[in-house]
mmCIF file of C-alpha atoms in Angstrom:
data_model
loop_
_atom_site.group_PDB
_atom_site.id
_atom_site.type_symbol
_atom_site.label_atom_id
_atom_site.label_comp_id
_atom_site.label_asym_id
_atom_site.label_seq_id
_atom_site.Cartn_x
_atom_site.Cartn_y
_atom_site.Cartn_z
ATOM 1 C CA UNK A 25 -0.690 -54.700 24.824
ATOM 2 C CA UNK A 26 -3.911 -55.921 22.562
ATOM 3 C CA UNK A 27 -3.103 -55.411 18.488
ATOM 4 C CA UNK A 28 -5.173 -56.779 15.614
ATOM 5 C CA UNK A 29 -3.514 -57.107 12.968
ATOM 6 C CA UNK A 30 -5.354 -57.569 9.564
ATOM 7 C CA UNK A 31 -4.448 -59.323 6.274
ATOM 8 C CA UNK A 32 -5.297 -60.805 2.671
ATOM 9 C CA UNK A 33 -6.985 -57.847 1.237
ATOM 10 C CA UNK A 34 -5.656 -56.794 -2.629
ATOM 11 C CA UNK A 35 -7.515 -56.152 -5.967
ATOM 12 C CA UNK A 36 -10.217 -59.227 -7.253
ATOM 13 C CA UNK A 37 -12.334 -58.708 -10.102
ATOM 14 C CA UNK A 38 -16.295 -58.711 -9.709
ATOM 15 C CA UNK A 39 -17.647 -62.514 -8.556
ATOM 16 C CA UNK A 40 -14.297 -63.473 -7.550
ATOM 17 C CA UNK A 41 -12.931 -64.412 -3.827
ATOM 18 C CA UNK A 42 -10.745 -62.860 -0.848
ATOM 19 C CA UNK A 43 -10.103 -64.664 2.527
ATOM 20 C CA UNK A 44 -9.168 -61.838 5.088
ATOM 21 C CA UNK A 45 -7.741 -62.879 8.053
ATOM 22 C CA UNK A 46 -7.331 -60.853 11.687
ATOM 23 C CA UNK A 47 -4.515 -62.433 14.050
ATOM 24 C CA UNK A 48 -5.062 -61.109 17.719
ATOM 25 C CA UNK A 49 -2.247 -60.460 20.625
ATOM 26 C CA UNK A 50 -2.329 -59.599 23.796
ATOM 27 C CA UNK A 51 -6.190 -60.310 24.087
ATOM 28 C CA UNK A 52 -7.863 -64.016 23.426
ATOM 29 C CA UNK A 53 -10.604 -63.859 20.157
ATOM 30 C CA UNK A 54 -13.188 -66.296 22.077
ATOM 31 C CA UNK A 55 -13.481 -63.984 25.630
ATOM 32 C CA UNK A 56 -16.073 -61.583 23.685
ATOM 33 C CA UNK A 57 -17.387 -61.225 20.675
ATOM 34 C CA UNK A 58 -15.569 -60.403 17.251
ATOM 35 C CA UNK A 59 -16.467 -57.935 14.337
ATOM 36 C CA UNK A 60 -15.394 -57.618 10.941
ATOM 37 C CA UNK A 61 -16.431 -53.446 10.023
ATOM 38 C CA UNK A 62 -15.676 -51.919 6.837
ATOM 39 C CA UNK A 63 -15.455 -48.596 5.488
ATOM 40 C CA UNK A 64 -15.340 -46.903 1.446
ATOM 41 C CA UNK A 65 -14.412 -43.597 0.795
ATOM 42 C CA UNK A 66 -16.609 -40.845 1.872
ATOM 43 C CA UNK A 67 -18.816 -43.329 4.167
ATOM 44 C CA UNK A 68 -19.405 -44.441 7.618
ATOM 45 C CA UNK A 69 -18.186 -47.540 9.256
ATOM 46 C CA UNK A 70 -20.790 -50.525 8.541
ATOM 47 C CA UNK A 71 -20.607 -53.692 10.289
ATOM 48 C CA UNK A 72 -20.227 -56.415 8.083
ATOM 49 C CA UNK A 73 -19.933 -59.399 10.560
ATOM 50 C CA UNK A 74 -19.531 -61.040 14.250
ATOM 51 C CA UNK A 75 -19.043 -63.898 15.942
ATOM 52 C CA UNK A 76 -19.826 -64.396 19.288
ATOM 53 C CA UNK A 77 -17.750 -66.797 22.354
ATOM 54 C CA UNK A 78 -19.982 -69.169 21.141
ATOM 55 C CA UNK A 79 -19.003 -69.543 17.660
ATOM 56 C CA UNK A 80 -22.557 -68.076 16.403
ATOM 57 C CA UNK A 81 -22.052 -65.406 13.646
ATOM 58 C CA UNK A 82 -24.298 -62.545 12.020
ATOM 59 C CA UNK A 83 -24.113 -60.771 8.679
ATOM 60 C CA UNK A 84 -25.159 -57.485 7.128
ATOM 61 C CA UNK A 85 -27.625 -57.708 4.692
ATOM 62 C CA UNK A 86 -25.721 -56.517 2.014
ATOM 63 C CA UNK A 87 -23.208 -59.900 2.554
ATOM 64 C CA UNK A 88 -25.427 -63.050 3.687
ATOM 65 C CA UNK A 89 -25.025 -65.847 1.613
ATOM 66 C CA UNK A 90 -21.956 -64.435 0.170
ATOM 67 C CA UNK A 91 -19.477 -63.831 3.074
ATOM 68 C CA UNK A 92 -18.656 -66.242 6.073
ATOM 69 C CA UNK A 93 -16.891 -65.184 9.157
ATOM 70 C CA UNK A 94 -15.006 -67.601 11.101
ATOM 71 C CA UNK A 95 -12.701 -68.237 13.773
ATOM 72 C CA UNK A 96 -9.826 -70.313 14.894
ATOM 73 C CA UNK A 97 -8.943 -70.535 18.537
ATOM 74 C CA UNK A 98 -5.672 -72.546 18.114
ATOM 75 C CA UNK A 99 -4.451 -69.963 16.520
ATOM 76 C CA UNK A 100 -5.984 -67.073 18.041
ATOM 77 C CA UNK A 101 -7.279 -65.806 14.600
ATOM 78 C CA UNK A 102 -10.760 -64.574 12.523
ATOM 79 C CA UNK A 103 -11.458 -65.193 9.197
ATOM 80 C CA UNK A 104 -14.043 -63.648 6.774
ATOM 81 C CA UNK A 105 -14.550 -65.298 3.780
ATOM 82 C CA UNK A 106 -15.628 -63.356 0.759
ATOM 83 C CA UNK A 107 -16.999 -64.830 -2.103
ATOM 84 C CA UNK A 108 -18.735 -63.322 -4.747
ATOM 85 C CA UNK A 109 -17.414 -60.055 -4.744
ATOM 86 C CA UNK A 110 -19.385 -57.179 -6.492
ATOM 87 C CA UNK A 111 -17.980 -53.758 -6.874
ATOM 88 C CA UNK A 112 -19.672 -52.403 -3.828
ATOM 89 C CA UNK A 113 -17.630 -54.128 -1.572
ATOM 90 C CA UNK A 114 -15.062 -52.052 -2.435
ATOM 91 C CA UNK A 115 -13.690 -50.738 1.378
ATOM 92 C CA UNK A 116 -11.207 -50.778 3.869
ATOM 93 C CA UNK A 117 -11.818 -53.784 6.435
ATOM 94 C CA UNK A 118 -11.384 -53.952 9.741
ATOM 95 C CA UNK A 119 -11.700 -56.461 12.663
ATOM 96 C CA UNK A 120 -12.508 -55.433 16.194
ATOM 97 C CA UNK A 121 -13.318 -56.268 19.865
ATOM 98 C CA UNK A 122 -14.634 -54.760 22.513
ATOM 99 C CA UNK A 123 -13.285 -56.166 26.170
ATOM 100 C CA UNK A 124 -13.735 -54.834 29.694
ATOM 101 C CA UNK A 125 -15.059 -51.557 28.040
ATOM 102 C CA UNK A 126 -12.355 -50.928 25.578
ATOM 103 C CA UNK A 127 -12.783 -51.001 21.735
ATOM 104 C CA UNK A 128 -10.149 -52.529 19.996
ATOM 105 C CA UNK A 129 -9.427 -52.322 16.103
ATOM 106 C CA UNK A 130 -6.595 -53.246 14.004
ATOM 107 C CA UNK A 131 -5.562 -51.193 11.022
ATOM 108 C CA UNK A 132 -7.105 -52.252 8.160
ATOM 109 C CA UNK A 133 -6.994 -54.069 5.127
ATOM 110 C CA UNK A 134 -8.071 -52.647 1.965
ATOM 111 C CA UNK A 135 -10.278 -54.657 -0.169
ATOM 112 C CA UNK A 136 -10.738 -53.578 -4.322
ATOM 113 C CA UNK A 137 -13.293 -55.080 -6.392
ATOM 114 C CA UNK A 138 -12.867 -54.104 -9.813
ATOM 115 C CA UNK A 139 -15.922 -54.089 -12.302
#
């Protein structure tokens, strides 16, 4: 059975920092690529980040330069690291997979950036 299981959200004031973290079972990070979505209040689901087997990663433009998505295969585990926070970040986060035609998404951390 494949859960994600997400982490380190909580309130930061504007310009500060969050590291969120997504620990995987039943289903190995590096097989396919890795996504970091988020979603505020009355929106859609935006893609924030990925990382593909290869260790490349892509941003929104709404985060370059300020957020970093990572991964550790040791321990099975992706990062996003969030610096500079601004108001507008203000969502629930989630990480996700797809693999073998199934979508996978853990449950969501929620992330508060307070003006």
């Amino acid at each position: 059975q494949v859960q994600l299981v997400e982490s380190g959200g909580g309130l930061v004031q504007a310009g500060g920092s969050l590291r969120l973290s997504c620990a995987a079972s039943g289903i190995i990070f590096s097989i396919s690529t890795t996504y970091w979505y988020r979603q505020a209040p009355g929106e859609q689901r935006e893609l924030v980040a990925a990382i593909t087997t290869g260790g490349s990663t892509d941003y929104a433009d709404s985060v370059k330069g300020r957020f970093t998505m990572s991964r550790d295969n040791a321990k099975n585990t992706v990062y996003l690291q969030m610096n500079s926070l601004k108001p507008e970040d203000t969502a629930v986060y989630y990480c996700a997979k797809t693999y073998r035609g199934v979508n996978y998404w853990g449950q969501g951390t929620q992330v508060t950036v307070s003006s």
